[in-house]
PDB file of C-alpha atoms and ligand atoms in Angstrom:
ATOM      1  CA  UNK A   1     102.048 -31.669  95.074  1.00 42.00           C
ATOM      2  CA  UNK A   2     102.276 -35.082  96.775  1.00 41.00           C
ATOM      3  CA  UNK A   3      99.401 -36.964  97.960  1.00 39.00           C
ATOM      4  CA  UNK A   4     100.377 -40.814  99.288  1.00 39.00           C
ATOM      5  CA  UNK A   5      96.841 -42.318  99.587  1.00 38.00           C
ATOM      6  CA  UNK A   6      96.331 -45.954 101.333  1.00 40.00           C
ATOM      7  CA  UNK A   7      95.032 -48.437  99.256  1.00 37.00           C
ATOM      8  CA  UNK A   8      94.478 -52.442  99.284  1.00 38.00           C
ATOM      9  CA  UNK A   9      97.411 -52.600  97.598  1.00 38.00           C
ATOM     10  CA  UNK A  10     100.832 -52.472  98.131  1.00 37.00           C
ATOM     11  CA  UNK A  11     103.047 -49.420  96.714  1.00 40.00           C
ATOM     12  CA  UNK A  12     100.134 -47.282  95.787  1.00 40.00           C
ATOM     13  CA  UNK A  13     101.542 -44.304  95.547  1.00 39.00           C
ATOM     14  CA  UNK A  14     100.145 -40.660  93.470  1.00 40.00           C
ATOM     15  CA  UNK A  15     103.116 -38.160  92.364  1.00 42.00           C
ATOM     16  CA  UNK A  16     102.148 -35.354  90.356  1.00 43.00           C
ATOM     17  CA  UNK A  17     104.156 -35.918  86.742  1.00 43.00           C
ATOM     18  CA  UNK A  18     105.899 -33.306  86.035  1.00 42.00           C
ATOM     19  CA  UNK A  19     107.239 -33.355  82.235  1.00 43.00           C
ATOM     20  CA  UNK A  20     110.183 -33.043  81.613  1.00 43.00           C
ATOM     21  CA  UNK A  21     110.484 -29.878  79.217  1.00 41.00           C
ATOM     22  CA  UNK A  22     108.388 -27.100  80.535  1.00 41.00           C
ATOM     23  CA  UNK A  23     104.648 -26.890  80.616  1.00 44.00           C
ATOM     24  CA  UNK A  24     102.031 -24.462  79.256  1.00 42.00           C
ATOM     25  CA  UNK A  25     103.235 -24.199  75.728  1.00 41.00           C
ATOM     26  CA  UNK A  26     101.726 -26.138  72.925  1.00 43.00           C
ATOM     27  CA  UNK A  27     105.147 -27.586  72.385  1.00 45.00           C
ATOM     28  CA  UNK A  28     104.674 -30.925  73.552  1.00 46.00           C
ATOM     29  CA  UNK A  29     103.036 -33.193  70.564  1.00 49.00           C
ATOM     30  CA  UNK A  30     101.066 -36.010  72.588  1.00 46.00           C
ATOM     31  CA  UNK A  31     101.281 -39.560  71.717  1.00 48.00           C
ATOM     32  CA  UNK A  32      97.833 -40.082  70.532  1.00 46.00           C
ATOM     33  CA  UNK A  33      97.790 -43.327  68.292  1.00 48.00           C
ATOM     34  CA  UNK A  34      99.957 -45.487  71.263  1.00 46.00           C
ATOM     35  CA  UNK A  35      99.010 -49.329  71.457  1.00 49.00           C
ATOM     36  CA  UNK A  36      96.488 -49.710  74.975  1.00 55.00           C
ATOM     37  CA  UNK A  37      98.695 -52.299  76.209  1.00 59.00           C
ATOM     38  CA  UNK A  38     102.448 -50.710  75.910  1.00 60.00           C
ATOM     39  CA  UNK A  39     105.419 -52.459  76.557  1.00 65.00           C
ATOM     40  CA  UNK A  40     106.909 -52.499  80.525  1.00 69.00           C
ATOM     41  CA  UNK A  41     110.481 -50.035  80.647  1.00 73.00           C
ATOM     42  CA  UNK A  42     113.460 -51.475  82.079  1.00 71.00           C
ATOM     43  CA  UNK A  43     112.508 -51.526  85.741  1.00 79.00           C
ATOM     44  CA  UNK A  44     109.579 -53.692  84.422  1.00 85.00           C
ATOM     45  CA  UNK A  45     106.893 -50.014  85.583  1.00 93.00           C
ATOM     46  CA  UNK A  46     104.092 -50.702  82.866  1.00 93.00           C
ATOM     47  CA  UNK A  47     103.403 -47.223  81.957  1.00 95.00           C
ATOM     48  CA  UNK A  48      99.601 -46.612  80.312  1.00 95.00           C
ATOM     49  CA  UNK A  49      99.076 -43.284  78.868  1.00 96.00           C
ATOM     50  CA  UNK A  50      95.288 -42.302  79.404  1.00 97.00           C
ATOM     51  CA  UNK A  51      93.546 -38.841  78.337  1.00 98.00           C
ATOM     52  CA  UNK A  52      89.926 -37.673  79.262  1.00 98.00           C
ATOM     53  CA  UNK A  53      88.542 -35.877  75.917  1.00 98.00           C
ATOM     54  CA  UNK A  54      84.738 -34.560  75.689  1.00 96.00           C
ATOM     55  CA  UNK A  55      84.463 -38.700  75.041  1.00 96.00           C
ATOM     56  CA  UNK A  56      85.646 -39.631  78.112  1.00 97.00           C
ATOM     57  CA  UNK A  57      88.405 -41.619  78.970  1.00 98.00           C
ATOM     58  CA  UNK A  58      90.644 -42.670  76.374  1.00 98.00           C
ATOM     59  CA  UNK A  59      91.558 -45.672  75.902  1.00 97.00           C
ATOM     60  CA  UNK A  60      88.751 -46.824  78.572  1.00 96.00           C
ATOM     61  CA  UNK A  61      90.309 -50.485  78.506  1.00 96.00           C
ATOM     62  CA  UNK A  62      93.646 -51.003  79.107  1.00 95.00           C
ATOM     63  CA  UNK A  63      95.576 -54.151  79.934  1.00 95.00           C
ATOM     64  CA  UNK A  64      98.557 -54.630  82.475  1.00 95.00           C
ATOM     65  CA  UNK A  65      99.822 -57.594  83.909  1.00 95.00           C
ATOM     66  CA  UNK A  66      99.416 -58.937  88.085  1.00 96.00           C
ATOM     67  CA  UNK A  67     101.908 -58.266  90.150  1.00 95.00           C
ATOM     68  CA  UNK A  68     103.594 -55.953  87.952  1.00 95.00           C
ATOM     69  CA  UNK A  69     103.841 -52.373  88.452  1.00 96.00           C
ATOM     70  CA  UNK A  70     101.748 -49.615  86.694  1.00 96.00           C
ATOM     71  CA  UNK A  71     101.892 -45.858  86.117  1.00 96.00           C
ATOM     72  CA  UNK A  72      98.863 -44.679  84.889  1.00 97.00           C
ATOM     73  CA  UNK A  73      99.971 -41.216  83.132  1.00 98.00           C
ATOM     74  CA  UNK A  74      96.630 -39.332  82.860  1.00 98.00           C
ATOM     75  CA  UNK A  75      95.629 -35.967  80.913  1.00 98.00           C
ATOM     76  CA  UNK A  76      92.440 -34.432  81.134  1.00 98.00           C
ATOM     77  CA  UNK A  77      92.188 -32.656  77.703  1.00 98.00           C
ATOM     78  CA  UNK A  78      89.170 -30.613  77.849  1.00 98.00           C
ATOM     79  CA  UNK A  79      86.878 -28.653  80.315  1.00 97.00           C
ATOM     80  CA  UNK A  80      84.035 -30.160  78.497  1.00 96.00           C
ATOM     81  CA  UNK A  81      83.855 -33.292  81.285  1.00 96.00           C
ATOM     82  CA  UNK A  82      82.521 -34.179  84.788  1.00 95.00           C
ATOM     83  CA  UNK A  83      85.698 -36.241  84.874  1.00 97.00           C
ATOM     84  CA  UNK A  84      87.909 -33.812  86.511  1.00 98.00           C
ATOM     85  CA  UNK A  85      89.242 -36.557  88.921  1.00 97.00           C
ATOM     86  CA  UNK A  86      89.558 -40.348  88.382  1.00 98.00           C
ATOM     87  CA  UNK A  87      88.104 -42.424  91.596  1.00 98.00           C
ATOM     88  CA  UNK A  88      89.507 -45.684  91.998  1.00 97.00           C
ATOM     89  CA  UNK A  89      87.881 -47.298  94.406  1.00 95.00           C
ATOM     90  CA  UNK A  90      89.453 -50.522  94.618  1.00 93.00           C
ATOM     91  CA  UNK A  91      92.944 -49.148  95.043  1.00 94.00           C
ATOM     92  CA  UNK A  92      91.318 -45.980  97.593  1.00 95.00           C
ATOM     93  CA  UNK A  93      92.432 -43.468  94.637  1.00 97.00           C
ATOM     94  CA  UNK A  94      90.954 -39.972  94.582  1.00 97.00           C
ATOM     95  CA  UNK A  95      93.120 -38.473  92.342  1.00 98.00           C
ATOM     96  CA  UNK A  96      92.607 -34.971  90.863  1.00 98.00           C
ATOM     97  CA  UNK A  97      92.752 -34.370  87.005  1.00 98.00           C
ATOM     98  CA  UNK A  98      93.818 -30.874  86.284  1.00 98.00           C
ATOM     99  CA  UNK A  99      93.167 -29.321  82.807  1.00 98.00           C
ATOM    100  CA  UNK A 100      96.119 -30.328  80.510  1.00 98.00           C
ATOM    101  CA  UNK A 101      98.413 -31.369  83.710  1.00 98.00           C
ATOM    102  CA  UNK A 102      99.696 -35.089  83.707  1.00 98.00           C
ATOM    103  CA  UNK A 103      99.350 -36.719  86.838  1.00 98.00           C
ATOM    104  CA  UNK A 104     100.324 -40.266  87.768  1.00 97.00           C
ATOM    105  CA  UNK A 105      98.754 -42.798  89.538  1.00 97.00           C
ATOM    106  CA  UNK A 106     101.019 -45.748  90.293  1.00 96.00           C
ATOM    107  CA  UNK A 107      99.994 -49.361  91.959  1.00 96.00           C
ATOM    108  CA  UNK A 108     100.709 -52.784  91.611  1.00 96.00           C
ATOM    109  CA  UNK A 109      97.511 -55.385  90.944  1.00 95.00           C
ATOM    110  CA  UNK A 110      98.579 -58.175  93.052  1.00 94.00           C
ATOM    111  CA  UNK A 111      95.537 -60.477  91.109  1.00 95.00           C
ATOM    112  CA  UNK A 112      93.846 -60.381  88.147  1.00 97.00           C
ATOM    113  CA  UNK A 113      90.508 -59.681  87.196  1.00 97.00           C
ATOM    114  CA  UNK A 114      89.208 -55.668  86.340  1.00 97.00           C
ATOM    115  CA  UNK A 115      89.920 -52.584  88.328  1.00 97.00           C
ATOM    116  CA  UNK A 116      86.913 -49.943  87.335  1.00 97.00           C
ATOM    117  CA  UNK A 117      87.705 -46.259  87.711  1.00 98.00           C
ATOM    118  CA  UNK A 118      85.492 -43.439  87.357  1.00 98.00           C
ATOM    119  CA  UNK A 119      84.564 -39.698  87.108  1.00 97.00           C
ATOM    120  CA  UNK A 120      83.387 -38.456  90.902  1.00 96.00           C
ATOM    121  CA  UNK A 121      79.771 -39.008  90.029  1.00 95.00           C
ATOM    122  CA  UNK A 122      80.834 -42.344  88.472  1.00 96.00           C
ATOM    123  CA  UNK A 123      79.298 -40.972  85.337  1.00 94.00           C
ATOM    124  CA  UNK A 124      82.241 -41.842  83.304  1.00 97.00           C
ATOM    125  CA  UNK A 125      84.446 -44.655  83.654  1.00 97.00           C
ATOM    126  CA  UNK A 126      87.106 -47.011  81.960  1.00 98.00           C
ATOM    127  CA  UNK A 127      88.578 -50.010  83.254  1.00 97.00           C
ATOM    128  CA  UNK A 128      91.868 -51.619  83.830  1.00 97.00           C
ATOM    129  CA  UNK A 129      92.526 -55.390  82.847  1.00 97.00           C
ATOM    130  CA  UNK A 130      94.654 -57.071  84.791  1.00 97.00           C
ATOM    131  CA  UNK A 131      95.640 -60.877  83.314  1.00 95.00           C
TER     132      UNK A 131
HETATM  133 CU1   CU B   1      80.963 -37.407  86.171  1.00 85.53          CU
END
């Protein structure tokens, strides 16, 4: 699935994240204990890992840098939320979260300041830090 959504920002773009060895085993040991702020890849993509447990979403402040690019990699974890999509308002994002699927969420922040995102019913919510 493919959803391109317009947003005030440039490049905003949603792929689904398909990993890279198959899904629906238990094979795949997640990354749990990674740094909020993780280090940019060689085409200078800041990639953020986020999961939504039965605490919500985890970390729920992460920093990135303006005018560089973002992938938000999120996992919904559990069935035990009313976070089963993450609303990001400023950016026009309405992307869903399916159980245990990584999606993506990819934009740029052209300034800086904070980017909220939340649950549908905004019950839930982390925020992005852009300096
Ligand atoms: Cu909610």
């Amino acid at each position: 699935m493919k959803t391109i959504l317009m947003g005030a920002l440039a490049a905003l773009a949603l792929t689904a994240a398909m990993p890279t060895a198959a899904h629906g085993g238990a094979t795949k040991a997640a990354p749990e204990s990674k740094p909020a702020a993780a280090p940019a890849d060689k085409n200078g993509v800041r990639t953020v890992e986020l999961t939504v447990t039965s605490k919500g979403f985890e970390p729920a402040n992460v920093q990135v840098k303006a005018g560089h690019p973002v992938r938000l990699v999120v996992t919904r974890k559990t069935d035990k939320t009313c976070a089963t999509e993450l609303i990001l308002e400023d950016l026009g994002v309405n992307q869903p979260l399916p159980l245990d699927t990584p999606v993506t969420v990819e934009f740029t922040p052209s300034e800086t300041g904070t980017l909220r995102y939340a649950c549908a019913m905004d019950h839930i919510s982390g925020i992005v830090t852009v300096q």
